[in-house]
Coordinates of C-alpha atoms and ligand atoms in Angstrom, one line a residue:
X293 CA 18.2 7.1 -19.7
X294 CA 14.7 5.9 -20.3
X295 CA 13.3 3.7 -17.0
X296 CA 9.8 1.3 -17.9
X297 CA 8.0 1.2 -14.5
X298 CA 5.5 -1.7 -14.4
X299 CA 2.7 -0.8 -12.3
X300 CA 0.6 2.1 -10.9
X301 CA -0.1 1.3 -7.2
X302 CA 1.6 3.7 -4.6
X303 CA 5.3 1.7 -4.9
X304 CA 5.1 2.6 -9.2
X305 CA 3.8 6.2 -8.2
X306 CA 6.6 6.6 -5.9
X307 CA 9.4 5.0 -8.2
X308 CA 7.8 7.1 -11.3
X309 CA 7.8 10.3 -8.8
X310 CA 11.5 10.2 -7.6
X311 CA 13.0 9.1 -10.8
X312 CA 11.5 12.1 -13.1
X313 CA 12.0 14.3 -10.7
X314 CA 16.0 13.3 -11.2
X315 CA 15.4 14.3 -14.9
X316 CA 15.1 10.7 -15.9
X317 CA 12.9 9.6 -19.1
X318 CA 10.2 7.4 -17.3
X319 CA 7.4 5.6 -18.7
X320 CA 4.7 4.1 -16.4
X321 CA 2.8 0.7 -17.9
X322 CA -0.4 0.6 -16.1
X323 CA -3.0 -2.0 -16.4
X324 CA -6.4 -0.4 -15.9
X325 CA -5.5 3.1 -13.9
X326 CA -3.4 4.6 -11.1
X327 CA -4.2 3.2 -7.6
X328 CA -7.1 1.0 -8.7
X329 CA -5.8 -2.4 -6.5
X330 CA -4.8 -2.0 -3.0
X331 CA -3.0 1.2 -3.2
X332 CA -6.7 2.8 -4.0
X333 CA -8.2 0.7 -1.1
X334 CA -6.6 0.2 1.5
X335 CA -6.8 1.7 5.2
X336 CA -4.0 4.4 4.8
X337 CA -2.4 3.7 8.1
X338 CA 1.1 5.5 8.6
X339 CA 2.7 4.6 12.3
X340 CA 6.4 5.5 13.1
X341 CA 8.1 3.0 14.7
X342 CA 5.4 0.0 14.9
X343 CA 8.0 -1.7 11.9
X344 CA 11.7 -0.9 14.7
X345 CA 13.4 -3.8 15.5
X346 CA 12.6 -5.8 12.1
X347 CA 15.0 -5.4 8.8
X348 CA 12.3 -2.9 7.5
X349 CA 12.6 -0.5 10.4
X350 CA 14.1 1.8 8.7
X351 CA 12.5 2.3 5.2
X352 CA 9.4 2.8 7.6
X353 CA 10.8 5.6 9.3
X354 CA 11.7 7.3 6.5
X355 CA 8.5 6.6 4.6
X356 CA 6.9 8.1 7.8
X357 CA 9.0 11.3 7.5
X358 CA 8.8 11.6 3.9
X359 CA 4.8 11.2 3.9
X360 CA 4.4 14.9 6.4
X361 CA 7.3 16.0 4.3
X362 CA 4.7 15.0 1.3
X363 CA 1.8 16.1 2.5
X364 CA 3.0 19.9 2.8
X365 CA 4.1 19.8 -0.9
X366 CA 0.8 18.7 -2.5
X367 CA -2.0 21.4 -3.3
X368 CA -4.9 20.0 -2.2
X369 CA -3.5 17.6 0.0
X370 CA -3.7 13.9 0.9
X371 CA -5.7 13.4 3.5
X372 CA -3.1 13.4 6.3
X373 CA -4.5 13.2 9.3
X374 CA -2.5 12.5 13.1
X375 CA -4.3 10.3 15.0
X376 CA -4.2 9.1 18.7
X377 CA -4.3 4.9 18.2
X378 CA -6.3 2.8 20.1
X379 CA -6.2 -0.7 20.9
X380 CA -9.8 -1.7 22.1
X381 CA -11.9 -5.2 23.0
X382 CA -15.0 -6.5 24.2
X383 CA -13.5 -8.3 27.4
X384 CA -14.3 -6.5 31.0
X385 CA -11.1 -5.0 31.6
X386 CA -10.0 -1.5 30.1
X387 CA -11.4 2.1 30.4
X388 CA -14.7 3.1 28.7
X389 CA -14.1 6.0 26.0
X390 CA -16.9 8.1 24.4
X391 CA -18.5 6.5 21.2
X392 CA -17.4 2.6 22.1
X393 CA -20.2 0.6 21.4
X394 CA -22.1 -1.1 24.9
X395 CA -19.1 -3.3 26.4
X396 CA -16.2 -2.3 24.6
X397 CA -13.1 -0.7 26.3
X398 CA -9.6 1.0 26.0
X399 CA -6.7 -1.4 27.0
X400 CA -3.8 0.3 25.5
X401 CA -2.5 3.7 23.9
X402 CA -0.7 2.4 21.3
X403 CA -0.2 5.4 19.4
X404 CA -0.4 9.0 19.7
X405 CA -0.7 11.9 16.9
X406 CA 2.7 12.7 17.0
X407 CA 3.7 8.6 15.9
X408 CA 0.6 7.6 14.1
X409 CA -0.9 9.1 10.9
X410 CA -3.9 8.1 8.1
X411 CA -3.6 9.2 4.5
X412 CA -5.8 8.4 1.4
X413 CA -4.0 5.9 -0.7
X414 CA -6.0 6.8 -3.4
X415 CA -5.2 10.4 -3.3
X416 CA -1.7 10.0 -2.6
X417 CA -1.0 7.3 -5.4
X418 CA -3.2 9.6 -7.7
X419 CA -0.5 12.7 -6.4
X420 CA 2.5 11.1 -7.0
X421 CA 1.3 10.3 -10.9
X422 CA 0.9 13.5 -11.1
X423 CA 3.9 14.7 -9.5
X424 CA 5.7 12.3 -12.2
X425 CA 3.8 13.5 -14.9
X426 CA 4.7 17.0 -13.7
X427 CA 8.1 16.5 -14.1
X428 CA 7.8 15.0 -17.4
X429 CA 7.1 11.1 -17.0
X430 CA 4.9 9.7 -19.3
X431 CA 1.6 7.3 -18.0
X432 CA 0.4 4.7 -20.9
X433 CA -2.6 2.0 -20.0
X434 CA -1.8 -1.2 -21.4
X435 CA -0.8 -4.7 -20.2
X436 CA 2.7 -6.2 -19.6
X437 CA 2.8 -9.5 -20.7
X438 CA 6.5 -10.5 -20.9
X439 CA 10.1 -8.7 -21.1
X440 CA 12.9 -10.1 -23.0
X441 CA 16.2 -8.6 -23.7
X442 CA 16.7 -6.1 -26.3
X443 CA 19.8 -3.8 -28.2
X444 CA 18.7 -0.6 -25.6
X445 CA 18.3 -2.9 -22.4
X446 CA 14.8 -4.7 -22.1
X447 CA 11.8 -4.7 -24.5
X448 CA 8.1 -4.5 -22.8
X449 CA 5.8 -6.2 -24.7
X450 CA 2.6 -5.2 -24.2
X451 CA -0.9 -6.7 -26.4
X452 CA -0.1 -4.2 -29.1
X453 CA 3.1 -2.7 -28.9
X454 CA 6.5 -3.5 -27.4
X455 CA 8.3 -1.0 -25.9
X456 CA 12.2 -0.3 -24.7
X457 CA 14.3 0.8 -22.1
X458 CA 17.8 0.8 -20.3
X459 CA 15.9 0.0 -17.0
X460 CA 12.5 -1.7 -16.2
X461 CA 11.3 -1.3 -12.7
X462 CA 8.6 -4.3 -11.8
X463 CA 5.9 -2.8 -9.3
X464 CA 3.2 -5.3 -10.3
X465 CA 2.3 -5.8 -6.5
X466 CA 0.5 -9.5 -6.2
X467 CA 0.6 -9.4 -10.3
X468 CA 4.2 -9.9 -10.4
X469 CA 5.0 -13.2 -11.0
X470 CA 2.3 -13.4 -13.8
X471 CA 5.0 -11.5 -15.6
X472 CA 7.4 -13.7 -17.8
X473 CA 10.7 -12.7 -17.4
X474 CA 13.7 -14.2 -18.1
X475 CA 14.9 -16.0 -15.1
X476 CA 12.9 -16.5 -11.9
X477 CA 11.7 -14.0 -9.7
X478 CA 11.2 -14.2 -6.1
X479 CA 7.9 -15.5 -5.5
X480 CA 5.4 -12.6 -4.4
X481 CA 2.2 -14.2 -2.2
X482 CA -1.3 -12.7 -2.3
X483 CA -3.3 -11.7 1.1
X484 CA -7.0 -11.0 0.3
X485 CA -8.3 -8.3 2.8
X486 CA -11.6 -7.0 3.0
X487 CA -12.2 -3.2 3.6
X488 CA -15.7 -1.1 4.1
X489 CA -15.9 2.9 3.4
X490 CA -18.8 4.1 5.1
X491 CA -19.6 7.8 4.6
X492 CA -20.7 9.6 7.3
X493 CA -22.4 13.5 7.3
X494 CA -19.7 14.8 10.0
X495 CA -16.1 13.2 10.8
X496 CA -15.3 11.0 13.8
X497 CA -12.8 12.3 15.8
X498 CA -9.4 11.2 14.8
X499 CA -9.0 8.2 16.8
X500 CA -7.7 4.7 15.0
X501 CA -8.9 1.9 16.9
X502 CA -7.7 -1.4 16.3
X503 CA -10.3 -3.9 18.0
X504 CA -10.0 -7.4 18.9
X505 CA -13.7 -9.0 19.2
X506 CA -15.2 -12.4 20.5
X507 CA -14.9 -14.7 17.1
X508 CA -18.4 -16.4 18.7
X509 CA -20.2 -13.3 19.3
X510 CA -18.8 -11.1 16.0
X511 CA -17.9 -13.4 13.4
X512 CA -13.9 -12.3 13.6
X513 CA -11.3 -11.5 15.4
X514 CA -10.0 -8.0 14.7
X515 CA -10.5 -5.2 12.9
X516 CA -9.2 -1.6 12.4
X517 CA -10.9 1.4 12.2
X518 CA -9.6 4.3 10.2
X519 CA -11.8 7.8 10.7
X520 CA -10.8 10.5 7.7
X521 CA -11.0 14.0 7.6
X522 CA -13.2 14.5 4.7
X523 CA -16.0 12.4 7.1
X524 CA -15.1 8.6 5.6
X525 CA -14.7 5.8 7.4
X526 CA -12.6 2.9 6.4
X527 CA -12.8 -0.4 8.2
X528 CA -10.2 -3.2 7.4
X529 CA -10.8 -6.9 8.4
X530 CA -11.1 -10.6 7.4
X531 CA -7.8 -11.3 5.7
X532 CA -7.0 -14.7 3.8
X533 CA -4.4 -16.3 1.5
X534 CA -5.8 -15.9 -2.2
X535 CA -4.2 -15.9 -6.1
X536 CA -5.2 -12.8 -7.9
X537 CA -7.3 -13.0 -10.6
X538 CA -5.9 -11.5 -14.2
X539 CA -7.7 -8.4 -13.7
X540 CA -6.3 -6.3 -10.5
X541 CA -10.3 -4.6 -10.8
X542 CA -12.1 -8.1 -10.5
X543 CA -11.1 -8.7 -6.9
X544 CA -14.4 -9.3 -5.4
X545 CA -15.3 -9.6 -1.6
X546 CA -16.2 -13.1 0.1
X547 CA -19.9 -14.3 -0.2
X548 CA -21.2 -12.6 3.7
X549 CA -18.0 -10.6 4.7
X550 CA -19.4 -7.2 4.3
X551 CA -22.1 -7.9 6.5
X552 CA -19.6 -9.5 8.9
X553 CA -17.6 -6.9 9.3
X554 CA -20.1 -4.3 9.1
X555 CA -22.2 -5.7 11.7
X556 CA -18.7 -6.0 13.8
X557 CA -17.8 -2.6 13.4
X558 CA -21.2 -1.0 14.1
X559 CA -20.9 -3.3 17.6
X560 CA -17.8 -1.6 18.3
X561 CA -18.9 2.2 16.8
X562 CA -22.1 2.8 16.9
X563 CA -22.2 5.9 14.7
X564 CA -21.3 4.0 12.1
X565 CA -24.9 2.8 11.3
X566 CA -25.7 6.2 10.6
X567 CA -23.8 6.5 7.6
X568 CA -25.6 7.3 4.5
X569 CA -23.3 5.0 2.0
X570 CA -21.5 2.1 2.6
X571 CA -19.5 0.4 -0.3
X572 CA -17.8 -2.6 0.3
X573 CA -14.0 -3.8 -1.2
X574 CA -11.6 -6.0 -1.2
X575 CA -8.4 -6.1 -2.6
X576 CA -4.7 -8.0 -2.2
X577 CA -1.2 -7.6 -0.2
X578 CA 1.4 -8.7 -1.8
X579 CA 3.6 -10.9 0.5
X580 CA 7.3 -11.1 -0.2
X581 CA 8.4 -15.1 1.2
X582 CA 10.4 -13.8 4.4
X583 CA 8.1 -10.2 4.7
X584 CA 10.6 -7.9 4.0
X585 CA 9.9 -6.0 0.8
X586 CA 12.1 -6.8 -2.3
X587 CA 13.8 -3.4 -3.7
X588 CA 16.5 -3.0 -6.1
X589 CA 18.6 -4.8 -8.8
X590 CA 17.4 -8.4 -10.0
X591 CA 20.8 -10.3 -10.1
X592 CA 22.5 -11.2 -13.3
X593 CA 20.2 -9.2 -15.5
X594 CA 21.4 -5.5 -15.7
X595 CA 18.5 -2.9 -15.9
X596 CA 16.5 -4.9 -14.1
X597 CA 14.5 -4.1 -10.7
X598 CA 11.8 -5.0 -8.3
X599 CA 10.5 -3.0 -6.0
X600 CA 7.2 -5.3 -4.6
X601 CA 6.4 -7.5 -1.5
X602 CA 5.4 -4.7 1.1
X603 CA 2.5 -6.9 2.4
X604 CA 0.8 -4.1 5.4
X605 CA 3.5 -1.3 5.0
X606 CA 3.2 -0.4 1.3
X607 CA 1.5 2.7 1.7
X608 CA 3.4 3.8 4.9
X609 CA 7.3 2.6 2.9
X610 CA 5.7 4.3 -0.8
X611 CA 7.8 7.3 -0.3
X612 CA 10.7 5.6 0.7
X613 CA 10.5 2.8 -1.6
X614 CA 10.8 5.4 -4.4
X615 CA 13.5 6.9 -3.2
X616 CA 15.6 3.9 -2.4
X617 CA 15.1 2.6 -5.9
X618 CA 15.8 6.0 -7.5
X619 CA 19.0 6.6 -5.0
X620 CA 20.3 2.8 -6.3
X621 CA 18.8 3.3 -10.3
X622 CA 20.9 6.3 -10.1
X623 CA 24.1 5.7 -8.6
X624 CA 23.2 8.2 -5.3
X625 CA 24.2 7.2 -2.4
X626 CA 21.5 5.7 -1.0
X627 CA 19.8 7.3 2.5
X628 CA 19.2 4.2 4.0
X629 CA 21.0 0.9 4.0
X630 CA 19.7 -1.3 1.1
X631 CA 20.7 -4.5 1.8
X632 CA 18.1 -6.1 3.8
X633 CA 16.1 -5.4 0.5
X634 CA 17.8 -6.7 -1.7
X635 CA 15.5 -9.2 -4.1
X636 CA 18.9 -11.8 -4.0
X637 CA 18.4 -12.4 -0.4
X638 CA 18.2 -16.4 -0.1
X639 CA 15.1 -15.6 2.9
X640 CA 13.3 -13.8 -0.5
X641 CA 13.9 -16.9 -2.6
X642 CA 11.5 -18.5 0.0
Ligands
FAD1667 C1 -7.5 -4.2 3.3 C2 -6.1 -3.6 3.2 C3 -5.7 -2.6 4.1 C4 -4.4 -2.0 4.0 N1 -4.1 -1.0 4.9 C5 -2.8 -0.5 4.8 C6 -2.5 0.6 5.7 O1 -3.3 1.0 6.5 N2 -1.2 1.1 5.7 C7 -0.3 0.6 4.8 O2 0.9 1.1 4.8 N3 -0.6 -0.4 3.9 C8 -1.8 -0.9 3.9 N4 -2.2 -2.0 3.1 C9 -1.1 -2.5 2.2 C10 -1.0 -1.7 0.9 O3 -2.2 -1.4 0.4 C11 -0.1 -2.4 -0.1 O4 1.1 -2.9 0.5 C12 0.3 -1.5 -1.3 O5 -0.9 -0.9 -1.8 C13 0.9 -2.3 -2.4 O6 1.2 -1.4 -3.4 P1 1.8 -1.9 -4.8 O7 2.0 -0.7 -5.7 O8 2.9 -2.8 -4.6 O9 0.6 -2.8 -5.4 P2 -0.8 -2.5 -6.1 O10 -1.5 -1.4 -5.4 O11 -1.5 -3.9 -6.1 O12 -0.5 -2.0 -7.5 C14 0.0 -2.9 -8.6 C15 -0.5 -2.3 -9.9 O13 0.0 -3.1 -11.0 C16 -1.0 -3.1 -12.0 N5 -0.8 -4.2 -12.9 C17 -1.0 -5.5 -12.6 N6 -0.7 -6.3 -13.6 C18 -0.2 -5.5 -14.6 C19 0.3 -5.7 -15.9 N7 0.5 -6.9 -16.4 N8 0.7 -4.6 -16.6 C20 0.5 -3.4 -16.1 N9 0.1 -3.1 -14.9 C21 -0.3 -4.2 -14.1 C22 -2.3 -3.2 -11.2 O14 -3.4 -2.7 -12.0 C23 -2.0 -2.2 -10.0 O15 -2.4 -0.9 -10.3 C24 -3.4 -2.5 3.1 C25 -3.8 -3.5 2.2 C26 -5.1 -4.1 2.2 C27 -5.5 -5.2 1.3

């Protein structure tokens, strides 16, 4: 059986990985390259059990298992880092730590290194391509424009070629319902979040802090702060609604962000303003209507799936995405219960 997978962020990687890997014929359809949207950008936060208690729970876990699971297998690794988590603000009360900025303070724990994680999204997305490539998928740039039925299945047309499959797997992230299918989709929302990688000559410990900050004083609210292993810094903040352009590599950040949250996150780290790069980046969530993610069949057109709408969690649920699509694509029995994902739910329809 030959599967299409539309997309190359860390949910197409993942798909593409666990499918060859089961001997099927893949093709990935990739716009401009492997993990160049959010899956390249984002903070690479993994946490255990910050997700229990909602219907995604349990594709988190598992994401969060299969990630150290992942992590062994790959050469030269992805970055994987435990972490003790942090929650830290500006008010009075709290405990001071080494390397808060003047006034900021511990309040919480709010994860330690044995249920928080970071990985590089980049490197990981980039892994499983090749992982899928290893086992004999094949990885063609081009643009999906539309999908219509055809004699094997579907036909992918792309600007210059179409091509077929028994199964096509849509993992356009925020670029999904630019595709035209036949039939609707469930909507998938877009949540622009800005991001700063600051490069630094020796690597903060590994402490995540997530800080909530004086809007008056800092210009926002919150902000993470993710410290990698290679000496990188990645700070995540200033989110807002926003419709992605055509071209997942034009997202641009807001006029005055990176300043904003630079400025912010030097307040709260000091040794931050001692890096000798900074780049600034932005790039989009993409927001299923009820914020579970959408995975598995699209109803009433056979060899058609979705696996898109992970919003915050897409790099933690990656792994686990992959392998719930390839468990359902292939008639496995599937390791965790499928059906709060199901892209039929009415709460997806929005
Ligand atoms: C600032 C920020 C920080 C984040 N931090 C974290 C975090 O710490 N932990 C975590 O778990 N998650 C985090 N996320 C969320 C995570 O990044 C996303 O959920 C995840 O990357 C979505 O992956 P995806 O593969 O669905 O989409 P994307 O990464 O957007 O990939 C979609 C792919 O489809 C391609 N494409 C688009 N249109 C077409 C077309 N017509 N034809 C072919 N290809 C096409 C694009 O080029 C792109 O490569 C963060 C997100 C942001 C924005």
């Amino acid at each position: 059986m030959r599967v299409l997978i539309l997309g190359a962020g860390a949910i197409g990687a993942s798909c593409a990985f666990h499918l060859a890997r089961r001997g099927i014929d893949v093709i990935i359809v990739e716009r401009a390259a492997p993990a160049c949207a959010a899956s390249g950008k984002a903070g690479g936060f993994l946490a255990l059990d910050w997700c229990d208690g909602l219907p995604r729970g349990p594709l988190a876990r598992r994401g969060f298992a299969l990630h150290t699971a992942l992590a062994g297998q790959v050469e030269d690794g992805l970055g994987r880092r435990p972490v003790e988590t942090l929650l830290v603000t500006g008010a009075r009360s709290g405990a001071p730590a080494p390397g808060l900025g003047p006034g900021f303070r511990v309040v919480e724990r709010i994860g330690t290194p044995e249920t928080t994680a970071i990985v590089d999204p980049a490197r990981l997305t980039r892994a499983l391509i090749e992982g899928a490539i290893a086992a004999g998928a094949r990885l063609r740039i081009g643009t999906a424009a539309a999908l219509e039925p055809a004699s094997r299945g579907w036909r992918v047309l792309l600007e210059d070629a179409a091509v077929e499959a028994e199964a096509v797997v849509l993992a356009l992230g925020p670029w999904t319902s630019r595709l035209r299918v036949p039939g609707s989709l469930p909507p998938v929302g877009a949540l622009l979040g800005h991001s700063l990688r600051f490069e630094l000559a020796e690597p903060l410990p590994p402490i995540v802090l997530f800080a909530r900050l004086d809007r008056a004083r800092h210009g926002l609210e919150e902000l993470e702060i993710y410290p990698r292993g290679d000496g990188s810094v990645v700070v995540a903040g200033l989110s807002r609604p926003a419709a992605p352009p055509a071209d997942p590599t034009a997202v641009e950040p807001d006029r005055g962000a990176a300043a904003r949250l630079s400025a912010a996150a030097r307040a709260v780290v000091p040794a931050l303003a001692a890096a000798r790069r900074v780049e600034a980046r932005a790039c989009l969530r993409p927001l299923s209507a009820d914020g579970t993610p959408s995975i598995g069949p699209l109803s009433g057109r056979p060899g058609l799936w979705l696996a898109t709408g992970h919003g915050p969690w897409g790099i933690l649920e990656a792994p686990a995405t992959g392998e719930l699509l390839a468990d359902l694509l292939t008639g496995a029995s599937p390791r965790i219960d499928p059906r709060p994902f199901d892209p039929s739910r009415p709460a997806a329809a929005g």
